Coordinates of C-alpha atoms in Angstrom, one line a residue:
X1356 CA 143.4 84.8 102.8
X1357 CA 142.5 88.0 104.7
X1358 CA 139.3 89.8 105.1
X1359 CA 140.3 92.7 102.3
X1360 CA 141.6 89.7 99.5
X1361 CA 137.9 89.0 98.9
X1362 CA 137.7 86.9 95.6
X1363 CA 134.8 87.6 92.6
X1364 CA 132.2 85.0 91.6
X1365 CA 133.2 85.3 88.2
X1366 CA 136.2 83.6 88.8
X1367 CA 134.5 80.2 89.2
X1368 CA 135.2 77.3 90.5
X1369 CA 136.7 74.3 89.3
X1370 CA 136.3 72.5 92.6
X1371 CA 135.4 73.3 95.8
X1372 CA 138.3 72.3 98.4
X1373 CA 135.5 70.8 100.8
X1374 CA 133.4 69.0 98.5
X1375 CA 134.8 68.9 95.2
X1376 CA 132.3 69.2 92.1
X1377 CA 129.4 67.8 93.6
X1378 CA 126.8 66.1 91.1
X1379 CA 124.0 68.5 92.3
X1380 CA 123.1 70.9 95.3
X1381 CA 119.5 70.3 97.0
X1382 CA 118.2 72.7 98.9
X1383 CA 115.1 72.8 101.5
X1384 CA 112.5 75.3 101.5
X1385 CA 111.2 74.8 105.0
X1386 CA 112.2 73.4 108.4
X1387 CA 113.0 75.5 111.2
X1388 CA 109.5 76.5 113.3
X1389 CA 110.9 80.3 114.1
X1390 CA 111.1 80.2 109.8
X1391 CA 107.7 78.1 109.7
X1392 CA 106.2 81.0 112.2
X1393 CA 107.5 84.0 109.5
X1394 CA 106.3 82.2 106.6
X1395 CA 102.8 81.4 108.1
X1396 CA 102.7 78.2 106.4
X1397 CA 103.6 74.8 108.1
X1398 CA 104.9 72.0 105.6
X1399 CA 103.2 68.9 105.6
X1400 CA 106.5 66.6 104.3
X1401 CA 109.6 68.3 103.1
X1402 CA 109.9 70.1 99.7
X1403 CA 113.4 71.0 97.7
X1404 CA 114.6 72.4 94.8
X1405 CA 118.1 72.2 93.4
X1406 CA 120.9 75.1 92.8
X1407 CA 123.3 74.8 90.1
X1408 CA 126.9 73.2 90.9
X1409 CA 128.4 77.0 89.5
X1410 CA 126.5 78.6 92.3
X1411 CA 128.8 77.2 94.9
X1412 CA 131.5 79.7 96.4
X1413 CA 134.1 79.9 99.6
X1414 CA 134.7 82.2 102.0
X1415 CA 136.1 85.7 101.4
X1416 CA 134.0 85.5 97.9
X1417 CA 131.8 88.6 96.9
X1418 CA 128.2 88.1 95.6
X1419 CA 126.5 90.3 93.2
X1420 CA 123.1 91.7 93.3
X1421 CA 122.1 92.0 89.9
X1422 CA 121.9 95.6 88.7
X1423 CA 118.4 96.9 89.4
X1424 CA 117.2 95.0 92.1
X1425 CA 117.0 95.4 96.1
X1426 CA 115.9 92.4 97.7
X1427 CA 119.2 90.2 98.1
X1428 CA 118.9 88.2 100.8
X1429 CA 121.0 85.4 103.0
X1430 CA 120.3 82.8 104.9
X1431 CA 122.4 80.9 107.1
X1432 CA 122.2 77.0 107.1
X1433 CA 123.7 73.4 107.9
X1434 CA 124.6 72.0 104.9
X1435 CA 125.7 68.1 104.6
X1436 CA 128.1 66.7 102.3
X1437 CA 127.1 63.1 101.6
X1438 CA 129.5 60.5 101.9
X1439 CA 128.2 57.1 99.9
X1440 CA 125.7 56.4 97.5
X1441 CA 122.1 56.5 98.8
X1442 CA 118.9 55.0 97.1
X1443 CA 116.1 53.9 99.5
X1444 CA 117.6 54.2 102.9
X1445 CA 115.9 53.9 105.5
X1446 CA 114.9 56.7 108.1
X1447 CA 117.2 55.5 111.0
X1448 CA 120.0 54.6 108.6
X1449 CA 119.8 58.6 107.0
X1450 CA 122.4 60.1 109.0
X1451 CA 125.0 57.4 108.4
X1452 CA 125.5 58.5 105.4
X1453 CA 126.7 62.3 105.7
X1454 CA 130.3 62.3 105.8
X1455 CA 130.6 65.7 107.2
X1456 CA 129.0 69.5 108.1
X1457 CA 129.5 72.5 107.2
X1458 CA 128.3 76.2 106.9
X1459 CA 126.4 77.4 103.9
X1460 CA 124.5 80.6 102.9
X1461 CA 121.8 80.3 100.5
X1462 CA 121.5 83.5 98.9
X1463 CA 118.7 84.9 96.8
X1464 CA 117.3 87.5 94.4
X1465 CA 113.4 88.0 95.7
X1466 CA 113.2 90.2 92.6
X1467 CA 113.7 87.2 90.2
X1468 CA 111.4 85.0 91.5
X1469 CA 108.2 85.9 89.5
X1470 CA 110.6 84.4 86.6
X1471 CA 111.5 81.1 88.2
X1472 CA 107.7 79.6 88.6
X1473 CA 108.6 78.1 91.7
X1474 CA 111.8 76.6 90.5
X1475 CA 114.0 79.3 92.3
X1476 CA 116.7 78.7 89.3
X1477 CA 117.5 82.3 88.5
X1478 CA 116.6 84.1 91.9
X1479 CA 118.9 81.1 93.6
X1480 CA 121.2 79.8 91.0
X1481 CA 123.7 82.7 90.0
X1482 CA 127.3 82.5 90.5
X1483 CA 128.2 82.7 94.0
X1484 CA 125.4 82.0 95.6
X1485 CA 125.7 79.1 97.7
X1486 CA 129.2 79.6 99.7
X1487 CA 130.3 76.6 102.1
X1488 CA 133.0 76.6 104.7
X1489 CA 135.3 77.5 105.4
X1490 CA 136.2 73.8 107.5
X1491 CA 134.0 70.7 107.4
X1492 CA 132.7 69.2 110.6
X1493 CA 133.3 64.8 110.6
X1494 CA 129.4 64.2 110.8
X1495 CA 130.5 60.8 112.7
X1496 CA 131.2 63.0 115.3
X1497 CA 128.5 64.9 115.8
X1498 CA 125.4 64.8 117.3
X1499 CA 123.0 65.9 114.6
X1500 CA 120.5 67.4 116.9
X1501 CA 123.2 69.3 118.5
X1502 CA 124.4 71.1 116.0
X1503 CA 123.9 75.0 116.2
X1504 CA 123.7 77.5 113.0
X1505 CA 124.0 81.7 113.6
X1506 CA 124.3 84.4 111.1
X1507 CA 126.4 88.0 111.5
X1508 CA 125.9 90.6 109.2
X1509 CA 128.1 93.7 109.5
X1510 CA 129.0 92.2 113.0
X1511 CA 125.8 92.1 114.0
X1512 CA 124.3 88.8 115.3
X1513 CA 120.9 87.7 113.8
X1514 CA 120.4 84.3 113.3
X1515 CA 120.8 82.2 116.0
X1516 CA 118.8 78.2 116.5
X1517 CA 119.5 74.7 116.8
X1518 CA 118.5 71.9 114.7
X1519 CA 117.3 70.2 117.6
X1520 CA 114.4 72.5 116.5
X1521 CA 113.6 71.0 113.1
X1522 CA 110.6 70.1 111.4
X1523 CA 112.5 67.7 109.7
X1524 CA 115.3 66.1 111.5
X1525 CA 118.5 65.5 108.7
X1526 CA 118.6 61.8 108.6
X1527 CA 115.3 61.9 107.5
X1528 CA 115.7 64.2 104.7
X1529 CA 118.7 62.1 103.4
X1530 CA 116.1 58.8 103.3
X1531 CA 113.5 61.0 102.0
X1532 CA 115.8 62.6 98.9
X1533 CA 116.9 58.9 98.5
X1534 CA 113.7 57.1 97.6
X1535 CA 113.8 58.6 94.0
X1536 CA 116.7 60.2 94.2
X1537 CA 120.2 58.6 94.2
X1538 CA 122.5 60.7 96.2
X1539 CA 126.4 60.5 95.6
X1540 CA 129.3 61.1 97.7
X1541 CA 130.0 64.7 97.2
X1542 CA 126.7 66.3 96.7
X1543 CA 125.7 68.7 99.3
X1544 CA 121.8 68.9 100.7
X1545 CA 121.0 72.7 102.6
X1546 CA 118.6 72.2 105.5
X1547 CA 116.9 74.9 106.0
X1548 CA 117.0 78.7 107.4
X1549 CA 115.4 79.8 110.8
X1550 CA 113.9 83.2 111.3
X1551 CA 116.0 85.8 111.0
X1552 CA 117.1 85.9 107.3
X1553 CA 116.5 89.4 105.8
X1554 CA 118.2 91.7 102.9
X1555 CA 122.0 92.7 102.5
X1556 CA 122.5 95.6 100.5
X1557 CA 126.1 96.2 98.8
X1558 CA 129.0 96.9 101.4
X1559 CA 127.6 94.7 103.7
X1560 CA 129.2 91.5 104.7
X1561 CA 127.8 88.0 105.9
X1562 CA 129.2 85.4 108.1
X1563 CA 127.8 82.4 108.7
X1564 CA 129.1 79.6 111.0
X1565 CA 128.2 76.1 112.0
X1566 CA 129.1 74.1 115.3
X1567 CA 128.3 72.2 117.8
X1568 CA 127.9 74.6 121.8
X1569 CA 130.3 73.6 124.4
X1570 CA 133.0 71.5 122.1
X1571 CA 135.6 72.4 119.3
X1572 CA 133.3 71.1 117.0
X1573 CA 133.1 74.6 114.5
X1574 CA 133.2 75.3 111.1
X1575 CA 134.7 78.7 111.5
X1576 CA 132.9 81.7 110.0
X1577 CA 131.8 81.3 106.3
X1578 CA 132.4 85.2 105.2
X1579 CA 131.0 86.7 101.9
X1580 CA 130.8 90.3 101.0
X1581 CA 128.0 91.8 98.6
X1582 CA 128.9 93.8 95.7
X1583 CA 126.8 95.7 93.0
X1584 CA 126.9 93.7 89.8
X1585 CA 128.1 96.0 86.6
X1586 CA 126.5 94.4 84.1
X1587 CA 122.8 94.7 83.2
X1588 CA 120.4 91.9 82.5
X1589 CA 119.7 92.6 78.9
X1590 CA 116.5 93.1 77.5
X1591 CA 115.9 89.3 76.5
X1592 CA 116.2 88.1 80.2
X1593 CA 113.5 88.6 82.9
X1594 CA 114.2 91.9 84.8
X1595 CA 113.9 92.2 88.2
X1596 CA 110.4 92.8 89.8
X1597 CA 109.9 93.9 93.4
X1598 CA 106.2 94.2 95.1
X1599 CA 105.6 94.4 98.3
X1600 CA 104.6 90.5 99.0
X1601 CA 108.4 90.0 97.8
X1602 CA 109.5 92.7 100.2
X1603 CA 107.9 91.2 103.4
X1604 CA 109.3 87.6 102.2
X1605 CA 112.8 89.1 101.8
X1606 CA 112.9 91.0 104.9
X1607 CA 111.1 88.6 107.1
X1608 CA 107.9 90.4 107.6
X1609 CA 106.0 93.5 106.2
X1610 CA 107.3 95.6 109.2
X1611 CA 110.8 94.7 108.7
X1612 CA 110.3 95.6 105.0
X1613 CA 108.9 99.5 106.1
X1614 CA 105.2 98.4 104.9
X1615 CA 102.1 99.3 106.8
X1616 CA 100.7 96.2 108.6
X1617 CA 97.7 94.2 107.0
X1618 CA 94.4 95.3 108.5
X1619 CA 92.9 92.0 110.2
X1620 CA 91.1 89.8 108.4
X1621 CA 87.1 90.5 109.0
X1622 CA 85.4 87.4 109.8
X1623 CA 82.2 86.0 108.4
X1624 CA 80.8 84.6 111.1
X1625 CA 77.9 82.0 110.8
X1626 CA 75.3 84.7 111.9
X1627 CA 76.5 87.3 109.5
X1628 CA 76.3 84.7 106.8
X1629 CA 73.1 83.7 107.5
X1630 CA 71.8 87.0 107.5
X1631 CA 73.3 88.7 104.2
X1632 CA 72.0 85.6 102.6
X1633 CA 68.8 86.8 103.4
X1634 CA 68.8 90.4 101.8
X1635 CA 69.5 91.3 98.1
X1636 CA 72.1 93.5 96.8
X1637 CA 69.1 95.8 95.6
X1638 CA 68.1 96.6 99.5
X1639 CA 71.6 96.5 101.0
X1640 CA 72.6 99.4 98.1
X1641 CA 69.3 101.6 99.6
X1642 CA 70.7 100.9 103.1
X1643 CA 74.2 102.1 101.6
X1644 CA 73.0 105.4 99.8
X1645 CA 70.4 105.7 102.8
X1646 CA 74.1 105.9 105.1
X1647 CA 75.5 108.5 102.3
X1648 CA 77.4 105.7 100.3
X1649 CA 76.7 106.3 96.9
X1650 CA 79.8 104.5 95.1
X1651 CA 80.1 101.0 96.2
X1652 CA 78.6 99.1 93.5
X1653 CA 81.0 97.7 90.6
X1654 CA 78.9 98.5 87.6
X1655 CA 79.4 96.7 84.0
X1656 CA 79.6 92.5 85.2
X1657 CA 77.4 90.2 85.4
X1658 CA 77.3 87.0 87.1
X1659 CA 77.4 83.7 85.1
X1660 CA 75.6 81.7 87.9
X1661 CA 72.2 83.0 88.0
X1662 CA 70.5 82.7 91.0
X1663 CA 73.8 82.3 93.2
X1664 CA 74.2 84.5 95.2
X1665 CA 78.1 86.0 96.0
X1666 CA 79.5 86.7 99.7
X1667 CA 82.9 87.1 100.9
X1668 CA 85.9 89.0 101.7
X1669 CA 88.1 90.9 99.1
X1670 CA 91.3 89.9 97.9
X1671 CA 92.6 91.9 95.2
X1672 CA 95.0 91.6 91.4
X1673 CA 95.7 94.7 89.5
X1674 CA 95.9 95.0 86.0
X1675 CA 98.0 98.0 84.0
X1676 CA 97.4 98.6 80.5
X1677 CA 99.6 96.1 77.8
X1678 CA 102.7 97.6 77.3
X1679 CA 105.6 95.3 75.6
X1680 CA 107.8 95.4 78.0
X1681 CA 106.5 95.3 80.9
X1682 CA 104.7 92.2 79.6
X1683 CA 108.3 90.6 79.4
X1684 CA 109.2 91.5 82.4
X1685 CA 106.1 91.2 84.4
X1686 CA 103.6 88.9 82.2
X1687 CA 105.7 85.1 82.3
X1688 CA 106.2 82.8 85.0
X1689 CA 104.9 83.1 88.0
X1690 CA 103.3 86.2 87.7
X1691 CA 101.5 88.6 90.0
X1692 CA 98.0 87.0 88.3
X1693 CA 99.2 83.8 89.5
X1694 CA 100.5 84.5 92.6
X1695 CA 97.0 86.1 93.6
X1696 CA 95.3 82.8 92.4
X1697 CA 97.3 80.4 94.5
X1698 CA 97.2 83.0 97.8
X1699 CA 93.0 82.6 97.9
X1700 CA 91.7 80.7 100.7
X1701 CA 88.0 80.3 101.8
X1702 CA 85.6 82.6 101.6
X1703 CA 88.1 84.7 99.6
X1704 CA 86.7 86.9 96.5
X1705 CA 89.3 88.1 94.1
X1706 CA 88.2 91.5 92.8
X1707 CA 90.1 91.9 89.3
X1708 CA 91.2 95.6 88.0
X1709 CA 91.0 95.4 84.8
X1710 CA 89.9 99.2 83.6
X1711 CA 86.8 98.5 82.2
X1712 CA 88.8 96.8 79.0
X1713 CA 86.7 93.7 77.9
X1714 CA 89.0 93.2 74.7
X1715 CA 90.8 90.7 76.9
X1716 CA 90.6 88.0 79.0
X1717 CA 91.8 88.3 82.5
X1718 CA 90.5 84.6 84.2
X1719 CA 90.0 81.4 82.0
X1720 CA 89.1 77.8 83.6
X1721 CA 92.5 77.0 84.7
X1722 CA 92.9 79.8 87.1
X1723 CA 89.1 79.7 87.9
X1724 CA 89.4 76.3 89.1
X1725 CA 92.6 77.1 91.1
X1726 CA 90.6 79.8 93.0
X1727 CA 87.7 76.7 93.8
X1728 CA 90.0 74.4 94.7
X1729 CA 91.9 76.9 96.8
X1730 CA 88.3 77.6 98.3
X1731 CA 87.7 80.8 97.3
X1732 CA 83.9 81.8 97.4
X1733 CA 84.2 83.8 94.2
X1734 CA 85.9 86.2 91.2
X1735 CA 85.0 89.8 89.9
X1736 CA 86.1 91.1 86.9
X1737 CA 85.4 94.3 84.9
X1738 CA 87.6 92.9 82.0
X1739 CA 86.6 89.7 80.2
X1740 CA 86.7 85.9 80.5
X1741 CA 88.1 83.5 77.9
X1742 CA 86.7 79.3 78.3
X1743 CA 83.6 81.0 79.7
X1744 CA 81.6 77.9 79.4
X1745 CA 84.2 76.1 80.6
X1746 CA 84.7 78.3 83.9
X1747 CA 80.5 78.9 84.2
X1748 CA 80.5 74.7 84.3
X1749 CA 82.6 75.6 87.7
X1750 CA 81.1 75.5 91.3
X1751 CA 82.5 78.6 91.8
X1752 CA 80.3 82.3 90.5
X1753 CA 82.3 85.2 88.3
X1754 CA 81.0 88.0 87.8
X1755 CA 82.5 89.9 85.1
X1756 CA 82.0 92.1 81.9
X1757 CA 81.7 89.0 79.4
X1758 CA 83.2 86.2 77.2
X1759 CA 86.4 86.9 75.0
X1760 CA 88.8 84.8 73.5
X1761 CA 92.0 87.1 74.0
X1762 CA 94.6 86.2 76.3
X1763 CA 96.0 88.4 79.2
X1764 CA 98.8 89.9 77.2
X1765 CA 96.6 91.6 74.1
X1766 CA 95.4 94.5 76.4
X1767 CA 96.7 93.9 80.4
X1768 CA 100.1 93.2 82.4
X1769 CA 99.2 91.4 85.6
X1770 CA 101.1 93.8 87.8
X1771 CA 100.3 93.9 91.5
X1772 CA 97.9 92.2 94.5
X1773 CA 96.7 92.4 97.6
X1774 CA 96.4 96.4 97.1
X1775 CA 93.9 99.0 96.9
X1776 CA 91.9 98.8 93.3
X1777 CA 89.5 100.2 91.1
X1778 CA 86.9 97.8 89.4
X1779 CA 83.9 98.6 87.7
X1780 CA 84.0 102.2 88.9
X1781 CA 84.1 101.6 92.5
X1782 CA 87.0 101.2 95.3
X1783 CA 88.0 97.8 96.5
X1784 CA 90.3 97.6 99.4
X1785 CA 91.3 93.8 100.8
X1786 CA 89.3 92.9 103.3
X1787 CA 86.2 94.5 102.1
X1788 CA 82.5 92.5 101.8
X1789 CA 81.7 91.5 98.3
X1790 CA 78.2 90.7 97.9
X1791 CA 76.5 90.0 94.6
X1792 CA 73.3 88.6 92.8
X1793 CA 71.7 89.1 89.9
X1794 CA 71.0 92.8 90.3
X1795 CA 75.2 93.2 90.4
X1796 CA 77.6 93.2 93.1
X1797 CA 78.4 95.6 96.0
X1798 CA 81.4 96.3 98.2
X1799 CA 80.6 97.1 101.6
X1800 CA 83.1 98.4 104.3
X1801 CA 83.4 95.9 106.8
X1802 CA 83.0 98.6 110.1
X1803 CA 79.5 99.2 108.1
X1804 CA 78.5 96.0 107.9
X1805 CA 76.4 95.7 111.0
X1806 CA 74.8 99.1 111.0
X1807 CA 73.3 98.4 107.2
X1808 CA 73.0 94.4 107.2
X1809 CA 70.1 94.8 110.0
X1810 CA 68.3 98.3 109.0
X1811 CA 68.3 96.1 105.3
X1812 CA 66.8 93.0 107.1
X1813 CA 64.1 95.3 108.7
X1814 CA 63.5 97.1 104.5
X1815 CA 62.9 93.6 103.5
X1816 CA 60.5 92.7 105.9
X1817 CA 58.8 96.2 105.3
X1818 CA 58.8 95.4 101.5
X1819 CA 57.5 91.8 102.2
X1820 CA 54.6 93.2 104.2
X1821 CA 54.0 95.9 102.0
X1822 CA 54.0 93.1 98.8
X1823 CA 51.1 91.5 100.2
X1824 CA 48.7 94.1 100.8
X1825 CA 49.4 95.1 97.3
X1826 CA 48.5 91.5 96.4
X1827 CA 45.4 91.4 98.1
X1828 CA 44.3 94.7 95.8
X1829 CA 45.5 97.7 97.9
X1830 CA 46.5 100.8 96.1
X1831 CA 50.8 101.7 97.0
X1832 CA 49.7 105.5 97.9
X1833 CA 50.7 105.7 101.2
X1834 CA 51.6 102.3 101.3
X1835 CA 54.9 102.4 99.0
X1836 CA 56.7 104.0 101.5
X1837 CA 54.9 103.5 104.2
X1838 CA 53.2 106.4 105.8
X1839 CA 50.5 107.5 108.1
X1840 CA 47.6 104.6 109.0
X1841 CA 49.5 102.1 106.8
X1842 CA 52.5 103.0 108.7
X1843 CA 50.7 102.8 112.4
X1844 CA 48.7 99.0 110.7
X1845 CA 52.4 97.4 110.1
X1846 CA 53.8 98.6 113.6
X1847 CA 51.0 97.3 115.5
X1848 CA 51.2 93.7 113.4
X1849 CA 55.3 93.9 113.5
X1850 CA 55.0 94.9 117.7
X1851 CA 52.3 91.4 118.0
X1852 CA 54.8 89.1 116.3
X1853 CA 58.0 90.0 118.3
X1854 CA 58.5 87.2 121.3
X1855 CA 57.6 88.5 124.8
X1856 CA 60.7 88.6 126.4
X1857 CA 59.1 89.7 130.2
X1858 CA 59.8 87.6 133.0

C-alpha cells in the first residue's frame, strides 16, 4: 500500500493481520518519567483502562477528529500482543508470556473527556483509534528493556525514549493485569506514552515506530493520517468541550498550548499562618480600605462553622447561568464542578461563581467531603448548598449564601476552573488569600499580604489597649482613635514592652 492509498476507519476491521480480533485492548495511563514529569503526578501502582476491539486500525488508515473539536492528540507506544493465557503470574514469569511487539498510537479526543468520567470510552474508543504495525517484533527476542519507541509527525521527530526508562517495567504489568484479569492470546496491552505527545490537526500525518537500537529488530513506521470527520455528533450525544486544563493536557503543557503560564503558587508559611490567625477579617478589611482596597470582601455568605476561622489560597469553579444545552453538553460526567473538586489540595479554598443565584445548589456533602479529603482548607459560595446539615457535620467550613434543596442543573452549568471569577461582588483570581470568620470573608492579593497582615496586627493591639481603658471607666473621646495624651500614654507603655535588643 502506498503513502497516498490511505484507507478510512469506517471501513472496519474484521481482523487485524498482526493480532487478529483480540478479546480486549488495555491501555496504561502512566509510565514513562519524561510523561510522569508533564503530568506532575507520579503513580503509585499502575492504572488502565480498556479501548474497544473496533478502535483498532493499520497503517496507512486516516483517523477522524470529530467535527467541532481541536484537541486530537497521538501518542506513540510499545504495545504487546500476548501469547497464552495468563491468570496469576508471577512478576518474573510476566514477560514470558508476550508473544511479540509492536508499534501502536493511542489516539484521543481531549474534548470528550468531560463525558467519559474517567473511563476514556468516547475520547479513546472511536473507530481508528488505536493503529498497530505495521510488522510485529518476536518478544523472545527481545530485550524488553531495550526496546526504543519515537514519534514523527509531518516528518518531524518528537517522541523519542526507551523503556529501560519505565515506571513500570512490562513483565510486571502483564502479572499485575493477570491477578484479576485473565489475559488471552491475542489481546494487546499499550504501555504507556513519554513526553512529547501533543495535538495533530487534519492534514497532518503520524508515524510511529518500535525497535530495538543497534539490531534489525524494527517494526517499521506505523503511519496514520488525520482527517476532518463529516458527520456531526447529534444533539443526543455529548458535544465536544475544550478548556484550557484540556488544552495544556493535550499539548503537553500550558505553553505548548499558547496559554499564559500559572502564576506561582503563594505559600502559607507557618509564620504567616500564625499571624492571620491572630487578626479578624473586621481589622484586616480597615487595613485594606486604609491601603485604597475597597472591594475585596465577598458579600452575601455566611459561614456554617461558627467560630472557625477560614485561611487559604484560592482555587476557583465558574458557574454560567442554566441553559439546556449547555447543561447536556457541559453538566454530565466528569464535569468542570468535578474536575475542580478532585484538583484541591491542602490549604486550597475553592471560591464558587455562582452570580449571586441561591435558587440552586452548587456543593452538597459528596463533593464537600471530596474537597476534605483532598485537604482542602475550605469552600465559598454565593449560590446555595443542598445536604447542608450533612456538609456543616464536615471538618471542613463553607461559607455560602444558604441551604437549598435544588440541584446544579435548575439554575447553573458548571462551566470553567482555575480562572479569574466573580463571587459575592468581588474578584477572585487563583492564588489569592481567602480569609473568613464570622464577620464574612475577604480576598486579599497575595503581594499585599505582608504590608496589611502586620499594620492589622499593630490595629489589634491598639484596639486591645484601647478596650481596656474603656473597661476600667474611660470615656473613647480621644481615646477611640487614639489621639493626643492618650496617643503619647500607649507609645510610652507599647516602647517599655518591646525587648531591648542593645548589645
Amino acid at each position: 500500500m502506498t503513502h497516498d492509498d490511505v484507507r478510512s476507519p469506517t471501513e472496519g476491521l474484521a481482523r487485524h493481520p498482526l493480532v487478529g480480533r483480540p478479546g480486549k485492548v488495555i491501555a496504561l495511563h502512566l509510565n514513562y518519567p519524561s510523561r510522569i514529569a508533564q503530568r506532575g503526578r507520579t503513580p503509585a501502582k499502575p492504572s488502565y483502562f480498556l479501548k474497544p476491539v473496533t478502535s483498532l486500525a493499520v497503517t496507512d488508515q486516516t483517523v477522524e477528529r470529530p467535527p467541532g473539536a481541536e484537541l486530537l492528540a497521538f501518542e506513540g507506544e510499545i504495545a504487546l500482543v500476548i501469547g497464552k493465557t495468563a491468570r496469576r503470574v508471577a512478576r518474573e514469569d510476566g514477560w514470558s508470556y508476550v508473544s511479540a511487539v509492536t508499534a501502536a498510537n493511542d489516539l484521543g479526543v481531549y474534548d470528550l473527556r468531560a463525558a467519559d468520567k474517567g473511563s476514556n470510552l468516547r475520547s479513546k474508543g472511536g473507530d481508528g483509534y488505536t493503529p498497530l504495525g505495521p510488522e510485529a517484533l518476536p518478544a523472545a527476542e527481545v530485550d524488553p528493556a531495550a526496546l526504543r519507541v519515537r514519534t514523527w509527525v509531518n516528518g518531524e521527530l518528537v517522541q523519542d525514549d526507551s523503556a529501560g526508562t519505565v515506571a513500570f517495567p512490562f513483565g510486571e504489568l502483564i502479572a499485575d493485569l493477570s491477578q484479576l484479569i485473565t489475559l488471552e492470546p491475542g489481546d494487546v496491552v499499550l504501555t504507556g506514552t513519554p513526553a512529547g505527545s501533543s495535538v495533530v490537526v487534519p492534514g497532518d500525518v503520524v508515524e510511529v515506530e518500535v525497535d530495538v537500537p543497534g539490531t534489525e529488530h524494527r517494526t517499521g513506521r506505523l503511519r496514520t493520517t488525520v482527517v476532518e470527520g463529516a458527520v456531526p455528533l447529534p444533539d443526543f450525544s455529548a458535544q465536544p468541550a475544550a478548556d484550557d486544563h484540556q488544552r495544556a493536557e493535550a499539548w503537553g503543557s500550558r505553553e505548548a498550548a499558547g496559554l499564559a503560564a500559572e502564576p506561582a503558587a503563594f505559600e502559607l508559611t507557618d509564620e504567616l499562618m500564625v499571624k492571620l490567625q491572630k487578626v479578624s477579617v473586621a481589622t484586616l478589611s480597615s487595613q485594606l480600605r486604609k491601603h485604597g482596597y475597597n472591594q475585596l470582601s465577598i458579600d452575601g455568605v455566611r459561614t456554617n462553622h461558627p467560630g472557625r476561622k477560614l485561611i487559604g489560597r484560592a482555587r476557583t469553579l465558574r458557574f454560567v447561568p442554566a441553559r439546556e444545552d449547555l447543561f447536556r453538553s457541559h453538566g454530565g460526567g466528569y464535569n468542570a464542578q468535578k474536575r475542580a473538586f478532585d484538583a484541591l489540595g491542602p490549604g486550597d479554598v475553592l471560591v464558587v461563581e455562582a452570580r449571586g443565584e441561591r435558587g440552586s445548589g452548587t456543593v452538597g456533602d459528596i463533593l464537600a467531603l471530596r474537597a476534605q479529603v483532598r485537604g482542602a482548607a475550605g469552600i465559598v459560595t454565593d449560590g446555595g448548598v443542598r445536604d447542608w446539615n450533612a456538609v456543616a457535620a464536615l471538618d471542613i467550613p463553607t461559607f455560602s449564601g444558604g441551604p437549598h434543596p435544588a440541584v446544579l442543573g435548575r439554575r447553573h452549568v458548571p462551566w470553567d476552573s482555575d480562572i479569574t471569577v466573580a463571587c459575592g461582588g468581588a474578584t477572585v483570581q487563583p492564588g489569592d488569600l481567602i480569609v473568613g470568620d464570622d464577620d464574612g470573608v475577604l480576598v486579599i492579593p497575595p503581594a499585599l499580604l505582608a504590608e496589611v497582615l502586620d499594620a492589622a496586627i499593630e490595629q489589634e493591639a491598639e484596639e486591645e489597649w484601647i478596650a481596656a481603658r474603656v473597661a476600667e471607666g474611660a470615656a473613647v473621646d480621644g481615646l477611640y482613635p487614639l489621639t493626643g495624651d492618650w496617643r503619647k500614654q500607649y507609645d510610652a507603655e507599647r516602647n517599655t514592652d518591646q525587648p531591648n535588643t542593645d548589645a
